[in-house]
Amino acid sequence: MALHPQCEAFLAPGADAPELIDIPIPVGRAGAYADMTIAGEVTPNIHISNRFIPGETADLLVRIYKPAGANLKNGMVYFHGGGWSYFSVDMYDAQLSALAKMTDSVIVSVNYQKSPEHKFPIPHNDCFTGLAWVFSNADQLGIDTKKIGVGGDSAGGNLAAGVALRNRDEKKFEIAYQLLIYPCVGVDFDTDSYTANAVGYGLSKRTMSWLWSLYLNGTHDYENYYAVPLNSSSASDLPATIIITAEYDVLRDDGSQYAEKLKKDGVRVIYRDYPGMIHGFFNCGKVIDDGIIARTHIADAIKELLS
């Protein structure tokens, strides 16, 4: 379908603005905080708290979203988007408080260290540390260890997929599902979606390629499937997976190709492409209705997989 009018209106003010690649990284990071309400309102009756947990190279901030009630909860370890270099847990209160309530889950959002100051594997290791901490502290958090998933959007979706692959290889934890929202899981910049949506839809081909270069160190990293999940020789034995993509997103084919890879190797997949949508719509619920609607679709899928 055509670009959704709400996406068109959202993109219009920045049509002539420079891309992230053309802005100093500190300026781009500061600009991300320009509208902290863009995701919509925070869901009430969700207890939100912060704490630091020990990581391999730094203490890591985690933000915890806990619904009311003394019953044992589902759990999710969430990794935010931002090209491995931008954003933070601060920008996800609306999205994650809603999902916490809708799925009766304690959600732990991990503020991993950012590239290019901290390149792969540091953000990946931080996220795996967050997963391990949640499993180790499930009793304290009130979480059922048999119902813990991992999730993330964009670069966070990459990190979630990489964590799930490593966990499969190391056989450490029983992950119930993975939620991948328009994940960047491949480095083929000539896919149909990279070509069709190269410019004009928020996240450009040029900027996405640059973000990968900030995150990875060189050829060896580009071949490492913990960093580039589509490079994995097999997707077998991974947890059931929810994948969300957007029609006007350079990463659409990343998500659809990963969905096909998972299904081919026997993994249960719930895949949904959002027509007319752009990259980042999940985080723009105040101005793009599908950002709110997607929460219900995601919650329903999580409940289906956990039932």
GROMACS .gro file of C-alpha atoms in nm:
model
  307
    1MET     CA    1   0.000   0.000   0.000
    2ALA     CA    2   0.099   0.365  -0.015
    3LEU     CA    3   0.300   0.524   0.264
    4HIS     CA    4   0.057   0.577   0.551
    5PRO     CA    5  -0.051   0.944   0.586
    6GLN     CA    6   0.057   0.948   0.951
    7CYS     CA    7   0.405   0.829   0.852
    8GLU     CA    8   0.415   1.085   0.573
    9ALA     CA    9   0.325   1.364   0.817
   10PHE     CA   10   0.583   1.239   1.068
   11LEU     CA   11   0.860   1.239   0.806
   12ALA     CA   12   0.773   1.572   0.643
   13PRO     CA   13   0.942   1.812   0.893
   14GLY     CA   14   1.273   1.630   0.854
   15ALA     CA   15   1.266   1.589   0.478
   16ASP     CA   16   1.558   1.829   0.430
   17ALA     CA   17   1.741   1.747   0.753
   18PRO     CA   18   2.084   1.584   0.744
   19GLU     CA   19   2.108   1.210   0.805
   20LEU     CA   20   2.260   1.071   1.124
   21ILE     CA   21   2.577   0.985   0.934
   22ASP     CA   22   2.623   1.358   0.861
   23ILE     CA   23   2.576   1.472   1.222
   24PRO     CA   24   2.837   1.443   1.501
   25ILE     CA   25   2.743   1.146   1.718
   26PRO     CA   26   2.702   1.352   2.039
   27VAL     CA   27   2.462   1.586   1.858
   28GLY     CA   28   2.260   1.293   1.724
   29ARG     CA   29   2.244   1.138   2.070
   30ALA     CA   30   2.121   1.462   2.224
   31GLY     CA   31   1.861   1.503   1.950
   32ALA     CA   32   1.709   1.167   2.037
   33TYR     CA   33   1.580   1.325   2.359
   34ALA     CA   34   1.396   1.606   2.180
   35ASP     CA   35   1.052   1.451   2.235
   36MET     CA   36   1.038   1.202   2.519
   37THR     CA   37   0.660   1.165   2.478
   38ILE     CA   38   0.667   1.043   2.116
   39ALA     CA   39   0.588   0.684   2.217
   40GLY     CA   40   0.268   0.784   2.397
   41GLU     CA   41   0.154   0.768   2.757
   42VAL     CA   42   0.301   0.541   3.022
   43THR     CA   43   0.060   0.269   3.134
   44PRO     CA   44  -0.054   0.323   3.496
   45ASN     CA   45  -0.021   0.068   3.777
   46ILE     CA   46   0.312  -0.060   3.651
   47HIS     CA   47   0.592  -0.028   3.903
   48ILE     CA   48   0.901   0.110   3.726
   49SER     CA   49   1.239   0.095   3.897
   50ASN     CA   50   1.606   0.127   3.807
   51ARG     CA   51   1.907  -0.061   3.936
   52PHE     CA   52   2.262  -0.140   3.832
   53ILE     CA   53   2.390  -0.490   3.772
   54PRO     CA   54   2.755  -0.595   3.731
   55GLY     CA   55   2.871  -0.646   3.372
   56GLU     CA   56   3.200  -0.772   3.231
   57THR     CA   57   3.339  -0.425   3.160
   58ALA     CA   58   3.097  -0.189   3.340
   59ASP     CA   59   2.800  -0.179   3.571
   60LEU     CA   60   2.484  -0.183   3.361
   61LEU     CA   61   2.165   0.013   3.422
   62VAL     CA   62   1.851  -0.196   3.393
   63ARG     CA   63   1.496  -0.064   3.411
   64ILE     CA   64   1.235  -0.300   3.552
   65TYR     CA   65   0.863  -0.288   3.469
   66LYS     CA   66   0.647  -0.492   3.707
   67PRO     CA   67   0.267  -0.527   3.694
   68ALA     CA   68   0.065  -0.530   4.014
   69GLY     CA   69  -0.024  -0.859   4.178
   70ALA     CA   70   0.156  -1.123   4.379
   71ASN     CA   71   0.119  -1.401   4.122
   72LEU     CA   72   0.424  -1.542   3.946
   73LYS     CA   73   0.481  -1.336   3.631
   74ASN     CA   74   0.604  -1.400   3.282
   75GLY     CA   75   0.934  -1.233   3.199
   76MET     CA   76   1.110  -1.054   2.914
   77VAL     CA   77   1.463  -0.921   2.880
   78TYR     CA   78   1.446  -0.629   2.637
   79PHE     CA   79   1.718  -0.455   2.435
   80HIS     CA   80   1.639  -0.112   2.294
   81GLY     CA   81   1.707   0.009   1.940
   82GLY     CA   82   1.919   0.298   1.816
   83GLY     CA   83   2.177   0.151   1.580
   84TRP     CA   84   2.392   0.023   1.872
   85SER     CA   85   2.504   0.387   1.912
   86TYR     CA   86   2.196   0.589   2.015
   87PHE     CA   87   1.893   0.586   2.247
   88SER     CA   88   1.860   0.439   2.595
   89VAL     CA   89   1.611   0.271   2.825
   90ASP     CA   90   1.464   0.619   2.891
   91MET     CA   91   1.274   0.611   2.561
   92TYR     CA   92   1.079   0.290   2.620
   93ASP     CA   93   0.860   0.353   2.924
   94ALA     CA   94   0.537   0.378   2.723
   95GLN     CA   95   0.603   0.073   2.505
   96LEU     CA   96   0.731  -0.157   2.778
   97SER     CA   97   0.488  -0.057   3.051
   98ALA     CA   98   0.207  -0.138   2.807
   99LEU     CA   99   0.356  -0.477   2.715
  100ALA     CA  100   0.422  -0.554   3.082
  101LYS     CA  101   0.055  -0.504   3.165
  102MET     CA  102  -0.084  -0.671   2.853
  103THR     CA  103   0.129  -0.986   2.897
  104ASP     CA  104   0.150  -0.989   3.280
  105SER     CA  105   0.528  -0.981   3.245
  106VAL     CA  106   0.812  -0.837   3.442
  107ILE     CA  107   1.019  -0.669   3.171
  108VAL     CA  108   1.385  -0.591   3.233
  109SER     CA  109   1.528  -0.340   2.984
  110VAL     CA  110   1.907  -0.341   2.957
  111ASN     CA  111   2.102  -0.019   2.892
  112TYR     CA  112   2.396  -0.182   2.712
  113GLN     CA  113   2.712   0.016   2.631
  114LYS     CA  114   2.714   0.192   2.294
  115SER     CA  115   2.934   0.186   1.987
  116PRO     CA  116   3.162   0.319   1.853
  117GLU     CA  117   3.317   0.365   2.198
  118HIS     CA  118   3.216   0.007   2.280
  119LYS     CA  119   3.209  -0.209   1.968
  120PHE     CA  120   3.108  -0.573   1.928
  121PRO     CA  121   3.117  -0.790   2.132
  122ILE     CA  122   3.070  -0.552   2.426
  123PRO     CA  123   2.700  -0.463   2.367
  124HIS     CA  124   2.628  -0.829   2.290
  125ASN     CA  125   2.802  -0.939   2.609
  126ASP     CA  126   2.614  -0.676   2.811
  127CYS     CA  127   2.284  -0.810   2.681
  128PHE     CA  128   2.378  -1.169   2.756
  129THR     CA  129   2.474  -1.056   3.106
  130GLY     CA  130   2.127  -0.902   3.140
  131LEU     CA  131   1.967  -1.231   3.039
  132ALA     CA  132   2.178  -1.425   3.288
  133TRP     CA  133   2.096  -1.178   3.566
  134VAL     CA  134   1.721  -1.212   3.509
  135PHE     CA  135   1.736  -1.591   3.523
  136SER     CA  136   1.957  -1.579   3.834
  137ASN     CA  137   1.726  -1.333   4.008
  138ALA     CA  138   1.392  -1.467   3.887
  139ASP     CA  139   1.273  -1.550   4.239
  140GLN     CA  140   1.344  -1.198   4.361
  141LEU     CA  141   1.176  -1.052   4.052
  142GLY     CA  142   0.872  -1.279   4.082
  143ILE     CA  143   0.924  -1.440   3.740
  144ASP     CA  144   0.849  -1.792   3.622
  145THR     CA  145   1.180  -1.912   3.474
  146LYS     CA  146   0.995  -2.126   3.219
  147LYS     CA  147   0.831  -1.817   3.070
  148ILE     CA  148   1.117  -1.574   3.005
  149GLY     CA  149   1.163  -1.433   2.654
  150VAL     CA  150   1.412  -1.197   2.494
  151GLY     CA  151   1.313  -0.906   2.274
  152GLY     CA  152   1.428  -0.591   2.106
  153ASP     CA  153   1.369  -0.349   1.823
  154SER     CA  154   1.606  -0.263   1.537
  155ALA     CA  155   1.961  -0.294   1.678
  156GLY     CA  156   1.797  -0.434   1.990
  157GLY     CA  157   1.636  -0.699   1.771
  158ASN     CA  158   1.983  -0.783   1.641
  159LEU     CA  159   2.108  -0.814   1.998
  160ALA     CA  160   1.813  -1.032   2.101
  161ALA     CA  161   1.870  -1.263   1.804
  162GLY     CA  162   2.242  -1.284   1.879
  163VAL     CA  163   2.177  -1.359   2.246
  164ALA     CA  164   1.930  -1.634   2.152
  165LEU     CA  165   2.184  -1.792   1.916
  166ARG     CA  166   2.460  -1.784   2.177
  167ASN     CA  167   2.228  -1.924   2.440
  168ARG     CA  168   2.134  -2.209   2.205
  169ASP     CA  169   2.502  -2.287   2.152
  170GLU     CA  170   2.596  -2.265   2.520
  171LYS     CA  171   2.271  -2.430   2.643
  172LYS     CA  172   2.256  -2.211   2.954
  173PHE     CA  173   1.894  -2.098   2.983
  174GLU     CA  174   1.551  -2.202   2.864
  175ILE     CA  175   1.434  -1.902   2.661
  176ALA     CA  176   1.060  -1.920   2.594
  177TYR     CA  177   1.049  -1.693   2.288
  178GLN     CA  178   1.226  -1.414   2.103
  179LEU     CA  179   1.057  -1.092   1.991
  180LEU     CA  180   1.233  -0.922   1.699
  181ILE     CA  181   1.085  -0.587   1.593
  182TYR     CA  182   1.223  -0.477   1.253
  183PRO     CA  183   1.561  -0.632   1.341
  184CYS     CA  184   1.885  -0.565   1.154
  185VAL     CA  185   2.016  -0.918   1.120
  186GLY     CA  186   2.201  -0.912   0.786
  187VAL     CA  187   2.461  -0.706   0.603
  188ASP     CA  188   2.335  -0.738   0.247
  189PHE     CA  189   2.268  -0.377   0.152
  190ASP     CA  190   2.134  -0.469  -0.191
  191THR     CA  191   1.814  -0.645  -0.089
  192ASP     CA  192   1.487  -0.532  -0.245
  193SER     CA  193   1.391  -0.336   0.067
  194TYR     CA  194   1.731  -0.162   0.090
  195THR     CA  195   1.695  -0.063  -0.275
  196ALA     CA  196   1.330   0.046  -0.266
  197ASN     CA  197   1.355   0.235   0.063
  198ALA     CA  198   1.712   0.363   0.036
  199VAL     CA  199   1.620   0.728   0.106
  200GLY     CA  200   1.319   0.924   0.219
  201TYR     CA  201   1.175   0.696   0.486
  202GLY     CA  202   1.370   0.793   0.796
  203LEU     CA  203   1.637   0.526   0.817
  204SER     CA  204   1.844   0.531   0.497
  205LYS     CA  205   2.060   0.265   0.337
  206ARG     CA  206   2.364   0.490   0.374
  207THR     CA  207   2.308   0.549   0.744
  208MET     CA  208   2.234   0.182   0.821
  209SER     CA  209   2.555   0.071   0.651
  210TRP     CA  210   2.746   0.331   0.854
  211LEU     CA  211   2.589   0.215   1.180
  212TRP     CA  212   2.705  -0.139   1.110
  213SER     CA  213   3.058  -0.005   1.055
  214LEU     CA  214   3.046   0.171   1.393
  215TYR     CA  215   2.941  -0.150   1.567
  216LEU     CA  216   3.167  -0.410   1.406
  217ASN     CA  217   3.546  -0.420   1.405
  218GLY     CA  218   3.615  -0.575   1.067
  219THR     CA  219   3.572  -0.879   0.842
  220HIS     CA  220   3.584  -1.130   1.127
  221ASP     CA  221   3.295  -0.959   1.304
  222TYR     CA  222   3.089  -0.940   0.987
  223GLU     CA  223   3.119  -1.320   0.963
  224ASN     CA  224   3.028  -1.378   1.330
  225TYR     CA  225   2.665  -1.486   1.352
  226TYR     CA  226   2.626  -1.355   1.707
  227ALA     CA  227   2.678  -1.015   1.543
  228VAL     CA  228   2.508  -1.093   1.210
  229PRO     CA  229   2.241  -1.359   1.283
  230LEU     CA  230   2.155  -1.423   0.917
  231ASN     CA  231   2.508  -1.565   0.883
  232SER     CA  232   2.422  -1.858   1.110
  233SER     CA  233   2.447  -2.190   0.927
  234SER     CA  234   2.143  -2.319   1.114
  235ALA     CA  235   1.854  -2.166   1.304
  236SER     CA  236   1.746  -2.498   1.452
  237ASP     CA  237   1.671  -2.526   1.825
  238LEU     CA  238   1.603  -2.154   1.861
  239PRO     CA  239   1.298  -2.045   2.063
  240ALA     CA  240   0.965  -1.967   1.902
  241THR     CA  241   0.992  -1.627   1.738
  242ILE     CA  242   0.777  -1.320   1.679
  243ILE     CA  243   0.903  -1.098   1.396
  244ILE     CA  244   0.761  -0.756   1.306
  245THR     CA  245   0.859  -0.564   0.992
  246ALA     CA  246   0.749  -0.242   0.821
  247GLU     CA  247   0.680  -0.205   0.450
  248TYR     CA  248   0.882   0.116   0.398
  249ASP     CA  249   1.188   0.008   0.593
  250VAL     CA  250   1.532  -0.081   0.459
  251LEU     CA  251   1.530  -0.366   0.713
  252ARG     CA  252   1.207  -0.529   0.595
  253ASP     CA  253   1.390  -0.803   0.406
  254ASP     CA  254   1.623  -0.866   0.699
  255GLY     CA  255   1.321  -0.960   0.908
  256SER     CA  256   1.138  -1.155   0.638
  257GLN     CA  257   1.453  -1.349   0.541
  258TYR     CA  258   1.521  -1.438   0.905
  259ALA     CA  259   1.161  -1.553   0.944
  260GLU     CA  260   1.202  -1.784   0.645
  261LYS     CA  261   1.534  -1.914   0.777
  262LEU     CA  262   1.379  -1.994   1.114
  263LYS     CA  263   1.077  -2.166   0.962
  264LYS     CA  264   1.297  -2.370   0.726
  265ASP     CA  265   1.488  -2.501   1.028
  266GLY     CA  266   1.175  -2.597   1.219
  267VAL     CA  267   1.129  -2.295   1.446
  268ARG     CA  268   0.777  -2.173   1.511
  269VAL     CA  269   0.742  -1.818   1.373
  270ILE     CA  270   0.469  -1.557   1.404
  271TYR     CA  271   0.551  -1.299   1.136
  272ARG     CA  272   0.367  -0.975   1.061
  273ASP     CA  273   0.457  -0.705   0.812
  274TYR     CA  274   0.291  -0.366   0.870
  275PRO     CA  275   0.181  -0.211   0.539
  276GLY     CA  276   0.244   0.160   0.494
  277MET     CA  277   0.473   0.175   0.798
  278ILE     CA  278   0.829   0.303   0.838
  279HIS     CA  279   1.121   0.199   1.054
  280GLY     CA  280   1.068   0.304   1.415
  281PHE     CA  281   0.687   0.318   1.405
  282PHE     CA  282   0.665   0.103   1.721
  283ASN     CA  283   0.829   0.390   1.911
  284CYS     CA  284   0.601   0.664   1.772
  285GLY     CA  285   0.263   0.573   1.918
  286LYS     CA  286   0.169   0.934   1.991
  287VAL     CA  287   0.163   1.020   1.620
  288ILE     CA  288   0.139   0.681   1.442
  289ASP     CA  289  -0.158   0.468   1.547
  290ASP     CA  290   0.003   0.143   1.438
  291GLY     CA  291   0.268   0.201   1.705
  292ILE     CA  292  -0.007   0.145   1.961
  293ILE     CA  293  -0.189  -0.124   1.762
  294ALA     CA  294   0.131  -0.327   1.733
  295ARG     CA  295   0.143  -0.361   2.112
  296THR     CA  296  -0.178  -0.563   2.106
  297HIS     CA  297  -0.053  -0.782   1.821
  298ILE     CA  298   0.275  -0.843   2.003
  299ALA     CA  299   0.105  -0.914   2.335
  300ASP     CA  300  -0.138  -1.158   2.173
  301ALA     CA  301   0.152  -1.339   2.006
  302ILE     CA  302   0.347  -1.361   2.333
  303LYS     CA  303   0.045  -1.497   2.519
  304GLU     CA  304  -0.013  -1.750   2.240
  305LEU     CA  305   0.346  -1.875   2.262
  306LEU     CA  306   0.340  -1.893   2.644
  307SER     CA  307   0.002  -2.065   2.668
   0.00000   0.00000   0.00000
